[in-house]
Short mmCIF file of C-alpha atoms in Angstrom, two decimals:
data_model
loop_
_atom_site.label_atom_id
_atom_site.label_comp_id
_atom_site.label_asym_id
_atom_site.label_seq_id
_atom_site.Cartn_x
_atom_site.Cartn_y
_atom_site.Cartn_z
CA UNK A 20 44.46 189.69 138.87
CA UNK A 21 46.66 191.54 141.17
CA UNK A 22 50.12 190.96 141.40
CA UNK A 23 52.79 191.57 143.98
CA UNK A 24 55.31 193.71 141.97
CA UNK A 25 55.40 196.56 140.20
CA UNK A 26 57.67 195.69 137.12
CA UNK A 27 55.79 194.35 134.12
CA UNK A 28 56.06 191.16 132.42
CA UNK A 29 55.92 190.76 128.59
CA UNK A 30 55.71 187.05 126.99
CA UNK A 31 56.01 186.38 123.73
CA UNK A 32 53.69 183.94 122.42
CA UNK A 33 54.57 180.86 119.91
CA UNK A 34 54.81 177.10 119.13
CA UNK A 35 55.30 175.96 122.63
CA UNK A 36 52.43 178.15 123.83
CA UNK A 37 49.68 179.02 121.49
CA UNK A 38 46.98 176.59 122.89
CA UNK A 39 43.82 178.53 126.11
CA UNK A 40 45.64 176.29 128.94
CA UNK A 41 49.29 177.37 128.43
CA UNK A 42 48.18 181.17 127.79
CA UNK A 43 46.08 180.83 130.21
CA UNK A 44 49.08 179.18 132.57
CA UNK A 45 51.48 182.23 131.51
CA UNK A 46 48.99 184.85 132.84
CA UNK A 47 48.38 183.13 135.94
CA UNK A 48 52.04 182.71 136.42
CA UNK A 49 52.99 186.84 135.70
CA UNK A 50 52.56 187.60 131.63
CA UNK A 51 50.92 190.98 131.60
CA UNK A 52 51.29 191.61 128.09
CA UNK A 53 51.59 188.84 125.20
CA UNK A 54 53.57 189.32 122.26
CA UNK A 55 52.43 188.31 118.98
CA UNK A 56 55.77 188.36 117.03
CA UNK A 57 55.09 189.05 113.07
CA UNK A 58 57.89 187.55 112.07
CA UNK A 59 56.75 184.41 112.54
CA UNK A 60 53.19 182.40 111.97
CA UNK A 61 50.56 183.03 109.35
CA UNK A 62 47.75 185.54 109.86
CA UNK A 63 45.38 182.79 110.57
CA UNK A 64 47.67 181.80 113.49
CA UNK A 65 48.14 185.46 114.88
CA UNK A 66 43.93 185.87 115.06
CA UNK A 67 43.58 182.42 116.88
CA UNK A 68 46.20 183.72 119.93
CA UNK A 69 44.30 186.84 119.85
CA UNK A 70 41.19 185.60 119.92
CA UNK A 71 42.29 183.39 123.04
CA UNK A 72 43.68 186.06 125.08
CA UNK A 73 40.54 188.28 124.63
CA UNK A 74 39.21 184.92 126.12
CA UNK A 75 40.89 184.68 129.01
CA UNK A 76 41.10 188.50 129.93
CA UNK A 77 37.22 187.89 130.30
CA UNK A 78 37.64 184.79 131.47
CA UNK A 79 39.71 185.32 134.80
CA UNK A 80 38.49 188.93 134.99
CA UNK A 81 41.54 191.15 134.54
CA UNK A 82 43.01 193.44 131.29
CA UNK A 83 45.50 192.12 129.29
CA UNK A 84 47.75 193.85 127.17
CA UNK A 85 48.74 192.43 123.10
CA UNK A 86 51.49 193.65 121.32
CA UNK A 87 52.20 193.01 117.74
CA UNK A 88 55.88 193.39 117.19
CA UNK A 89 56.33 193.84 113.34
CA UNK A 90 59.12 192.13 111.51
CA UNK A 91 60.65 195.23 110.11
CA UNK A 92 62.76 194.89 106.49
CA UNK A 93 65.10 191.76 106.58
CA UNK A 94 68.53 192.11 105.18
CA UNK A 95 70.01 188.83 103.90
CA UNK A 96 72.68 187.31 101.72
CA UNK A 97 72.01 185.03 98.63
CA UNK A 98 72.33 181.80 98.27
CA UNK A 99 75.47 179.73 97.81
CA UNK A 100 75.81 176.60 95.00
CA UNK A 101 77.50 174.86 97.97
CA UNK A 102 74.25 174.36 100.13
CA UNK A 103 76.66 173.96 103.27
CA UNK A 104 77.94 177.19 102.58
CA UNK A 105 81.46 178.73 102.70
CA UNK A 106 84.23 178.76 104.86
CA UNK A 107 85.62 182.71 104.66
CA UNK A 108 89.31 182.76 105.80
CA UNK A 109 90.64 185.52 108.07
CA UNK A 110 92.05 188.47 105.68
CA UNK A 111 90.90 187.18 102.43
CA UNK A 112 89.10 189.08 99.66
CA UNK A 113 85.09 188.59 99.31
CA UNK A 114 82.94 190.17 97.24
CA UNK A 115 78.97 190.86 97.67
CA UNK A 116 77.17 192.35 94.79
CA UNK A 117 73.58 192.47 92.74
CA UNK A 118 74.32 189.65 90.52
CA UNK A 119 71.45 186.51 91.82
CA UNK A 120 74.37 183.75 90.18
CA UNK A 121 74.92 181.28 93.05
CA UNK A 122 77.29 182.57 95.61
CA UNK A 123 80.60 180.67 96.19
CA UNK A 124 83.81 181.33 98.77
CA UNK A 125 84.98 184.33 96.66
CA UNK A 126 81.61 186.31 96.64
CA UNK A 127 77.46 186.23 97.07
CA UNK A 128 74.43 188.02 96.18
CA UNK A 129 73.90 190.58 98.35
CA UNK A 130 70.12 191.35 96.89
CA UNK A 131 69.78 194.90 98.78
CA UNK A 132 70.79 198.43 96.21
CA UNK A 133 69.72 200.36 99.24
CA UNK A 134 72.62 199.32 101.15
CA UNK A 135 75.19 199.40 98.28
CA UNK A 136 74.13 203.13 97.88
CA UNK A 137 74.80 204.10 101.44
CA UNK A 138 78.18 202.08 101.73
CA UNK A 139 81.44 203.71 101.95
CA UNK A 140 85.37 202.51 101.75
CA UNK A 141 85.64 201.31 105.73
CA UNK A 142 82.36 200.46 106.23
CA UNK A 143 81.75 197.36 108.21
CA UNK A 144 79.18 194.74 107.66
CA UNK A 145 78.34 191.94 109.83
CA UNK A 146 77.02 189.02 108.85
CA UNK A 147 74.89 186.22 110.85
CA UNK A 148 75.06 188.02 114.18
CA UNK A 149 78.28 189.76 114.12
CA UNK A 150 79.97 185.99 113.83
CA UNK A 151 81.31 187.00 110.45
CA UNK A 152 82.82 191.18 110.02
CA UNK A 153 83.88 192.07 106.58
CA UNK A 154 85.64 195.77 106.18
CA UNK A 155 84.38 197.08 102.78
CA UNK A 156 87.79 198.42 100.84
CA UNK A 157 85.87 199.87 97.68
CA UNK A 158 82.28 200.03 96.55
CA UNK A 159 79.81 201.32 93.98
CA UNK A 160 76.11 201.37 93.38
CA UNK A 161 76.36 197.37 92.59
CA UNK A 162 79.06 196.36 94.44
CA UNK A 163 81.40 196.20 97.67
CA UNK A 164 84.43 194.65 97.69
CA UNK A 165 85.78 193.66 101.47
CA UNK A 166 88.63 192.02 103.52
CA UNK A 167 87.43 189.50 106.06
CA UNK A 168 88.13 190.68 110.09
CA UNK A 169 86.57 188.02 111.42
CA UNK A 170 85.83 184.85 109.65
CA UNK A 171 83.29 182.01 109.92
CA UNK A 172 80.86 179.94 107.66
CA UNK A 173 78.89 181.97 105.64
CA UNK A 174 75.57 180.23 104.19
CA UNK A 175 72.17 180.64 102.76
CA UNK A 176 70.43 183.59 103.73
CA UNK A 177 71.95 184.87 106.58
CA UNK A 178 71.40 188.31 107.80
CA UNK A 179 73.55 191.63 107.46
CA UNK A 180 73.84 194.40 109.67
CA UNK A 181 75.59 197.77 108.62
CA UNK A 182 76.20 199.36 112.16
CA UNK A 183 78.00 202.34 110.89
CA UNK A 184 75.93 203.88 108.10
CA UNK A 185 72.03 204.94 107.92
CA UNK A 186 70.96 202.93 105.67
CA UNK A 187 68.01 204.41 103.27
CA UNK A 188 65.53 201.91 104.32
CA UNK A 189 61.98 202.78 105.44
CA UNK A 190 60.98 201.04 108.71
CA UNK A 191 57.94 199.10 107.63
CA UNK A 192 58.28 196.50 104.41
CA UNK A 193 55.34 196.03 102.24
CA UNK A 194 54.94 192.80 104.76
CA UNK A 195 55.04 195.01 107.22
CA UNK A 196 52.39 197.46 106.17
CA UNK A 197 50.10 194.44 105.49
CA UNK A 198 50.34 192.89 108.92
CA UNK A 199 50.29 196.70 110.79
CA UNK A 200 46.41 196.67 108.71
CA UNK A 201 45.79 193.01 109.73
CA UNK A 202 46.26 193.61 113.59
CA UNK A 203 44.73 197.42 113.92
CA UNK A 204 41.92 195.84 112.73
CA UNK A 205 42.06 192.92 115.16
CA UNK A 206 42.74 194.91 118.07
CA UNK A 207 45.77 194.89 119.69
CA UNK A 208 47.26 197.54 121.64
CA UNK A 209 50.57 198.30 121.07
CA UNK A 210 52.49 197.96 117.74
CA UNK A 211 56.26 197.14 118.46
CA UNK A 212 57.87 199.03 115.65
CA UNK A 213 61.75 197.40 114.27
CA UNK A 214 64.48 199.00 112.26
CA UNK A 215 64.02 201.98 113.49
CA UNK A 216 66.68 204.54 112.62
CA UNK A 217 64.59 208.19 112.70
CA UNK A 218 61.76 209.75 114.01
CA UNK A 219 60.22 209.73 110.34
CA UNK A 220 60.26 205.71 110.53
CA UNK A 221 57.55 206.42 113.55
CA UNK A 222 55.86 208.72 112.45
CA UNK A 223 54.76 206.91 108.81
CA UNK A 224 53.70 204.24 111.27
CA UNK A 225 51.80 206.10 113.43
CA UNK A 226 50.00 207.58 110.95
CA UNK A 227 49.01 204.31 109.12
CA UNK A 228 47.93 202.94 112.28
CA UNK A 229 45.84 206.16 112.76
CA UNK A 230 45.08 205.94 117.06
CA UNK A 231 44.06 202.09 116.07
CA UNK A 232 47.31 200.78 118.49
CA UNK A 233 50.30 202.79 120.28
CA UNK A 234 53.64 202.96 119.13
CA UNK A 235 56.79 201.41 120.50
CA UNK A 236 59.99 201.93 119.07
CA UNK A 237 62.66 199.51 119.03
CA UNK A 238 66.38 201.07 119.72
CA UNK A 239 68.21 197.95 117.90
CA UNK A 240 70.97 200.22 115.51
CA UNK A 241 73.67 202.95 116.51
CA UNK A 242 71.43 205.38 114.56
CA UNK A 243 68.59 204.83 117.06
CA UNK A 244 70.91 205.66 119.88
CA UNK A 245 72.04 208.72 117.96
CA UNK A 246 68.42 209.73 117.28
CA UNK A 247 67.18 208.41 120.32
CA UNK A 248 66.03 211.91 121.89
CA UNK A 249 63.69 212.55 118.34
CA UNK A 250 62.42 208.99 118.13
CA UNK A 251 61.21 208.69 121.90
CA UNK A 252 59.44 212.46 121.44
CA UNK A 253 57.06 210.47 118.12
CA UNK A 254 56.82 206.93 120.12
CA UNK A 255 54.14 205.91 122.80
CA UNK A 256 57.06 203.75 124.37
CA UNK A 257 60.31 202.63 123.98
CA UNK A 258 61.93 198.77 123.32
CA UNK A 259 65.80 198.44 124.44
CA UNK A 260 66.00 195.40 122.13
CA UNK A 261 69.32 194.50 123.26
CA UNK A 262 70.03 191.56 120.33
CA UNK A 263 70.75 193.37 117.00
CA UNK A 264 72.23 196.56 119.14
CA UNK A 265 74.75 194.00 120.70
CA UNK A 266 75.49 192.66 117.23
CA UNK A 267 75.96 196.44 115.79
CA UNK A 268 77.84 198.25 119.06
CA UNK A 269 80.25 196.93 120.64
CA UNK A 270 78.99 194.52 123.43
CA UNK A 271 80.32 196.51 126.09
CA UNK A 272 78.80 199.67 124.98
CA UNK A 273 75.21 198.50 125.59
CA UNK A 274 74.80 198.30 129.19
CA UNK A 275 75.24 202.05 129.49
CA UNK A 276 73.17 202.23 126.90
CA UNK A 277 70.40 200.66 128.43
CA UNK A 278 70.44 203.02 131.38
CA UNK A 279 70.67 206.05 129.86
CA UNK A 280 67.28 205.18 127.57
CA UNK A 281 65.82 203.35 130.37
CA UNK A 282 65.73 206.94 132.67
CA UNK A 283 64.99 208.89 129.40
CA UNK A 284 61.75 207.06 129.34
CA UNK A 285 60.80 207.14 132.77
CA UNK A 286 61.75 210.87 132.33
CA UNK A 287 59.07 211.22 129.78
CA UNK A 288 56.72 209.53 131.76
CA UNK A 289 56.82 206.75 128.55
CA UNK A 290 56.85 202.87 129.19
CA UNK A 291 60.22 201.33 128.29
CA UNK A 292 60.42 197.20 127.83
CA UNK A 293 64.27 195.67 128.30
CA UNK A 294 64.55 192.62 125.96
CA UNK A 295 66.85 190.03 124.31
CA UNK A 296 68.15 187.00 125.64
CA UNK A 297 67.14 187.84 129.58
CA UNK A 298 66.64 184.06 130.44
CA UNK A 299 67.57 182.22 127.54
CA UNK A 300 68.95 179.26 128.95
CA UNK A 301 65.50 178.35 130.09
CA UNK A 302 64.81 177.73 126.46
CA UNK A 303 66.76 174.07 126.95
CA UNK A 304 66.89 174.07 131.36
CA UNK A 305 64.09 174.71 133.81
CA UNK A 306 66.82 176.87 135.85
CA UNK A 307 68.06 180.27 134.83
CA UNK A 308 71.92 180.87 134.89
CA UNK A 309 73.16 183.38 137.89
CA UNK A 310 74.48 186.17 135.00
CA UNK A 311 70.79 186.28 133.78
CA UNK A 312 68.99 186.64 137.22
CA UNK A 313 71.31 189.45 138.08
CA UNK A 314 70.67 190.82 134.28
CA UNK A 315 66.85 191.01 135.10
CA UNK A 316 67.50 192.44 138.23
CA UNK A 317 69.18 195.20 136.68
CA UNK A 318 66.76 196.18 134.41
CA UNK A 319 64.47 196.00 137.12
CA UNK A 320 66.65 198.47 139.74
CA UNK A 321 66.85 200.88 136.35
CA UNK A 322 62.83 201.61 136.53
CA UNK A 323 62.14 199.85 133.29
CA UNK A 324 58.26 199.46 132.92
CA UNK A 325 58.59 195.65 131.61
CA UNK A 326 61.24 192.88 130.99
CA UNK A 327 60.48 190.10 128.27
CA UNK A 328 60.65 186.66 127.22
CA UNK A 329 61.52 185.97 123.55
CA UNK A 330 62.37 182.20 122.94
CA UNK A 331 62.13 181.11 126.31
CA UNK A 332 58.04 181.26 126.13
CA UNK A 333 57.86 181.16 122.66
CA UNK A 334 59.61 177.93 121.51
CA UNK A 335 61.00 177.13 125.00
CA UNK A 336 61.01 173.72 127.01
CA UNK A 337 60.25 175.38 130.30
CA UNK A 338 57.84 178.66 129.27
CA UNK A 339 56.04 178.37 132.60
CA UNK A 340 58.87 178.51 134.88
CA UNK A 341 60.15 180.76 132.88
CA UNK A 342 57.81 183.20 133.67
CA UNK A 343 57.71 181.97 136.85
CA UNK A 344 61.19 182.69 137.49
CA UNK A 345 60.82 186.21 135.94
CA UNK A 346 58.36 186.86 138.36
CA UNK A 347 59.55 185.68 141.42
CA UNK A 348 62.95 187.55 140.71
CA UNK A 349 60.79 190.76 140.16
CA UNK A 350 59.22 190.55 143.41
CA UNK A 351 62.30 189.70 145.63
CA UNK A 352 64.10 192.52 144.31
CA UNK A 353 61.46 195.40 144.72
CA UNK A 354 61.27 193.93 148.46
CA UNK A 355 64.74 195.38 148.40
CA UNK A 356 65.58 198.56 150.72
CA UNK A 357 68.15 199.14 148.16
CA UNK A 358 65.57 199.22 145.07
CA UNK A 359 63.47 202.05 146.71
CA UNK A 360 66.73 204.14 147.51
CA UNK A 361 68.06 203.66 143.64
CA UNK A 362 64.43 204.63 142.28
CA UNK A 363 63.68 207.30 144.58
CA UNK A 364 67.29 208.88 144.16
CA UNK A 365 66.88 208.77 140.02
CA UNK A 366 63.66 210.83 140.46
CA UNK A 367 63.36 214.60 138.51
CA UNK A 368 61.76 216.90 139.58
CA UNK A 369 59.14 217.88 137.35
CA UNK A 370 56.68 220.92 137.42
CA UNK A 371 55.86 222.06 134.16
CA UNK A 372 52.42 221.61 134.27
CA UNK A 373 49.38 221.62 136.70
CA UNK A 374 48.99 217.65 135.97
CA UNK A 375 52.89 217.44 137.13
CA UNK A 376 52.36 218.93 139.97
CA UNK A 377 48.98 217.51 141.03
CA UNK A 378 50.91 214.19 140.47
CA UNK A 379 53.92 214.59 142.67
CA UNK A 380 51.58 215.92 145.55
CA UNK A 381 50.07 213.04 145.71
CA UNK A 382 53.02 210.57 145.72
CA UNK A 383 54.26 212.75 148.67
CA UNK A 384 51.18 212.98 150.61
CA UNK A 385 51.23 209.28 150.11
CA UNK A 386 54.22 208.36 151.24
CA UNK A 387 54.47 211.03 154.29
CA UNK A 388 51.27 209.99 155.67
CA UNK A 389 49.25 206.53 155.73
CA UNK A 390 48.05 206.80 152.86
CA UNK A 391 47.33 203.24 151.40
CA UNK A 392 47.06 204.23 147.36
CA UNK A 393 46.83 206.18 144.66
CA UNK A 394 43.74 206.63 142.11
CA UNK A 395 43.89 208.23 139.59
CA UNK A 396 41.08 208.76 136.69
CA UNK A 397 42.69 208.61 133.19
CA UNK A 398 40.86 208.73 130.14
CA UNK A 399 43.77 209.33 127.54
CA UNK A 400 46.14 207.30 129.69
CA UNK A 401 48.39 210.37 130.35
CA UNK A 402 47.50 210.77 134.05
CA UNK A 403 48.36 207.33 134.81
CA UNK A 404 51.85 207.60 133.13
CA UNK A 405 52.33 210.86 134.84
CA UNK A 406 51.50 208.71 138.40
CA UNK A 407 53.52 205.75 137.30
CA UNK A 408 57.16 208.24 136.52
CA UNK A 409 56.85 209.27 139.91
CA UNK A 410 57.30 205.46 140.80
CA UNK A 411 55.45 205.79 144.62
CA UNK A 412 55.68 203.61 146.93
CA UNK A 413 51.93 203.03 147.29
CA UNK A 414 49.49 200.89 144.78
CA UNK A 415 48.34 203.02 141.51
CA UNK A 416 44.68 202.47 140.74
CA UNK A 417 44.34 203.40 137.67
CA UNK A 418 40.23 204.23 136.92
CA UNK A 419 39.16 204.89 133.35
CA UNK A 420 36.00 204.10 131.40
CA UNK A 421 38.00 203.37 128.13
CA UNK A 422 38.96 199.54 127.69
CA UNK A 423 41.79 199.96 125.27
CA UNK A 424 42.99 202.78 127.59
CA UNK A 425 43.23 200.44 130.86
CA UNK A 426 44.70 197.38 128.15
CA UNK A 427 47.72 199.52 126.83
CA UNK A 428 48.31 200.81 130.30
CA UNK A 429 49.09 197.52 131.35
CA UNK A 430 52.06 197.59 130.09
CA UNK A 431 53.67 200.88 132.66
CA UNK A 432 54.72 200.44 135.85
CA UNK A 433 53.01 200.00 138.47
CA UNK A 434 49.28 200.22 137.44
CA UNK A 435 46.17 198.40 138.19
CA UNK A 436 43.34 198.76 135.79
CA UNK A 437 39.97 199.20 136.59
CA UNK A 438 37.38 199.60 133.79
CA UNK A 439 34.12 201.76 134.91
CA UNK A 440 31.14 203.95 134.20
CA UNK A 441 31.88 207.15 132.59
CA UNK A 442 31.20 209.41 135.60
CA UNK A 443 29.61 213.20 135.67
CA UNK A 444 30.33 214.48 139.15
CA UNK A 445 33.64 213.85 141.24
CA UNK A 446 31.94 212.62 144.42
CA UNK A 447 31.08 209.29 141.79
CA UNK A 448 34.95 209.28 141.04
CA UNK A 449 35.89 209.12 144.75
CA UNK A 450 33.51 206.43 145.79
CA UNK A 451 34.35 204.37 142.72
CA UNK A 452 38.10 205.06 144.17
CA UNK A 453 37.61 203.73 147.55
CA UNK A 454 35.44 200.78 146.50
CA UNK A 455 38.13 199.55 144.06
CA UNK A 456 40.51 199.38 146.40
CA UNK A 457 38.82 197.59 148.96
CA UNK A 458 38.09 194.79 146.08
CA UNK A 459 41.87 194.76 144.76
CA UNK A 460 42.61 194.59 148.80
CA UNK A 461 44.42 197.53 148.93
CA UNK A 462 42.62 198.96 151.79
CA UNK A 463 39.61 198.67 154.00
CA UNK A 464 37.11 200.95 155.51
CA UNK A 465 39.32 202.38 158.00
CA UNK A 466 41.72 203.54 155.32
CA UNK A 467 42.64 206.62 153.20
CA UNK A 468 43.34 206.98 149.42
CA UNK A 469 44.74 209.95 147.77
CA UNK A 470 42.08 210.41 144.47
CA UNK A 471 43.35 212.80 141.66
CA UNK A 472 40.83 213.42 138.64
CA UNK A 473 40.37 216.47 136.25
CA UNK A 474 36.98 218.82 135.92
CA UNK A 475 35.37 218.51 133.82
CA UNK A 476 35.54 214.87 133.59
CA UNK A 477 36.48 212.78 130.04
CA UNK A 478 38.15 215.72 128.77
CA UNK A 479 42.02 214.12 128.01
CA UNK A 480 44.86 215.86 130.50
CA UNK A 481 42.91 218.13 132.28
CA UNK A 482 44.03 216.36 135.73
CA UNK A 483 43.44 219.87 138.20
CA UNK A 484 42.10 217.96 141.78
CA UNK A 485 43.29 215.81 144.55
CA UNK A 486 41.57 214.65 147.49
CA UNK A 487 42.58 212.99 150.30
CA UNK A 488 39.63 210.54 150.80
CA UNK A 489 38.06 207.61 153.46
CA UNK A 490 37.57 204.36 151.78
CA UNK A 491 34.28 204.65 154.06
CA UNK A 492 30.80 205.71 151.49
CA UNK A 493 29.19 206.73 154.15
CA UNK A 494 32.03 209.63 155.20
CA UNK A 495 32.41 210.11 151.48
CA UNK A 496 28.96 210.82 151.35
CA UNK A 497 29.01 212.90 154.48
CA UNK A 498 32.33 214.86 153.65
CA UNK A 499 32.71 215.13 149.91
CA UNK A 500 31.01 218.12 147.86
CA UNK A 501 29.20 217.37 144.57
#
């Protein structure tokens, strides 16, 4: 299915769309790549969306991406004998500790030694979203004993954040490492990895997964940031999952954030997904608020490879036009003069390799002559990443023989997917080139594509060749060597 932008779109999938017709409606409307989210819906449930995307990628003809996005270790209060909860005062004294007694307006369970051991006098924690910020005044291995900045209601089982300390948690839960097993084996593409605070948090996942899925990391804690250089050198891809991060830095601290990872990514030629709250007023109204059309535009004039939908398709009123919306925004704003000048002027230059060169030729013979696209044949997926970080202005046709390859590339910016033949000799590659894009409509007969492959063929980055080629078989055959 060919769309008209370059930016991807990521949808995550849940009670208000889990049936063939409304997946089915999403794709058709601009979801690229579905999200299964882990932390909610039984295993049963998870294998029954699966099962119907695999049914509609054959059924309409075109790849489709799945990520699983585990939940990643949840850290939560006790419970409170007052079911209601408490009301915590501004400046009073409350206490969280190990002891599972009932908590009341003086002090709660806090059922979590790991964080107790990494807490120091002046720590902060934050408590259901930030709403409630206790300063930690003295603390041992069983106990911390605060002053409350910012008050609120405190209740049953709300969530704690630590922003300032690493906390000596590993990334994946024992739920976690359950459900990582349960969708390898199902077959999705890329695993969406939380809690991330090190590069050792990816790399235990990446080795359980074992090549089954790619990684993504998800920068959600100041440690992330601060690590951010190691993590995205372990990680297939980067998430900028903008909800816990603006619960844990200050608010205003995350938009510069988000750039500066964004072009770190596209740097390293490694997809990057902005999420969190993009459109979430379409979760209750079939119209988007001003602030969060402008706030997907941004992410879109940044580079990023994808922008997502959380609630809004997952438990939303409106999933449809929220996708909808996401889409059309996309497409207006890459029509843009303005978008080409910011993305062309954040280009590097890049040269270490023959692949990085190969690849910047042909975005510049494209774009100086009339060149109508680019096709490249990727096996590993690397080429095509390599193609998509030089952001051309022309179509990328990405050619590979590997399914999951041309399903995980969905997700990067810019490419169409073709699935085909393993091929021997490169005059195969070029006419498979020029007859894909005559059928995405690309270009006809008349036209010229710029074809990059490596020799020997289906050996993983050993892109070495670019030819300037006729979308014509019979000057192929007439011009091209073996």
């Amino acid at each position: 299915m060919r769309r008209h932008r370059n930016v991807k779109i990521v949808a995550t999938l849940g009670p208000a769309s889990s049936d063939y017709e409304m997946i089915r409606a999403l794709h058709e409307a601009g979801a690229d790549v579905f999200r299964l989210n882990m932390s909610h819906g039984t295993h049963e449930e998870i294998r029954e969306r699966h099962a119907i995307i695999r049914k509609i990628e054959a059924d309409v003809g075109s790849n489709i991406c799945i990520l699983a996005d585990l939940q990643g270790p949840k850290l939560r209060v006790g419970v409170f004998a007052n079911d209601e909860g408490e009301m915590l005062e501004d400046g009073a004294a409350f206490r969280m500790d190990l002891d599972d007694a009932p908590g009341d307006a003086q002090r709660v369970n806090l059922p979590h030694p790991e964080i107790f051991q990494a807490l120091e006098p002046g720590s902060t924690l934050l408590v259901n979203d930030g709403k409630i910020r206790l300063r930690v005044e003295d603390c041992s291995a069983s106990h911390a004993n605060c002053t409350v900045i910012a008050g609120g209601v405190i209740s049953n089982r709300k969530g704690v954040n630590v922003p300032d300390v690493v906390l000596p948690l590993a990334a994946l839960s024992d739920k976690d490492r359950k459900d990582l097993e349960f969708v390898c084996a199902l077959g999705v593409d890329w695993l969406a990895l939380s809690f991330v605070q090190r590069a050792d948090d990816v790399l235990e996942a990446s080795a359980l997964a074992n090549g089954r899925a790619a990684i993504l990391s998800k920068i959600e804690k100041p440690a992330a940031v601060n690590n951010f250089n190691e993590i995205l050198a372990v990680s297939d891809g980067i998430m900028v999952a903008r909800g816990d991060l603006g619960v844990e830095l200050p608010v205003q601290n995350v938009p510069p954030i988000q750039k500066r990872l964004v072009r770190k990514c596209r740097s390293a030629a490694k997809p990057v997904i902005v999420a969190t709250q993009m459109m979430e007023s379409m979760i209750e109204s079939p119209m988007p608020t001003r602030a969060e059309v402008s706030d997907v535009a941004t992410a879109i004039y940044e580079g990023a490879d994808a922008i997502m939908l959380s609630a809004e398709s997952a438990a939303g009123d409106y999933p449809v036009e929220a996708v909808t919306t996401m889409n059309n925004v996309a497409i207006e704003v890459e029509q843009d003069p303005t978008y080409t000048q910011i993305i062309e002027a954040s280009r590097e230059s890049k040269g270490a390799t023959i692949a990085d060169g190969i690849v910047s030729a042909a975005r510049e013979i494209a774009e100086t002559t009339n060149i109508k696209a680019i096709c490249c044949f990727s096996q590993s997926g690397t080429t095509a990443a390599l193609v998509a970080r030089e952001r051309p202005r022309v179509p990328i046709i990405v050619m590979t023989s590997v399914v999951g390859t041309a399903r995980r590339l969905t997700l990067t910016w810019g490419t169409n997917c073709v699935v085909t033949d393993a091929l021997e000799r490169f005059k195969q590659a070029v006419v498979a080139s020029a007859r894909a894009a005559r059928a995405l409509g690309y270009a006809d007969e008349n036209d010229q594509i710029v074809v990059t492959a490596g020799l020997p063929f289906n050996v993983p980055g050993s892109t070495n060749i670019l030819r300037v080629a006729p979308c014509n078989e019979k000057l192929i055959f007439n011009t091209d060597p073996e």
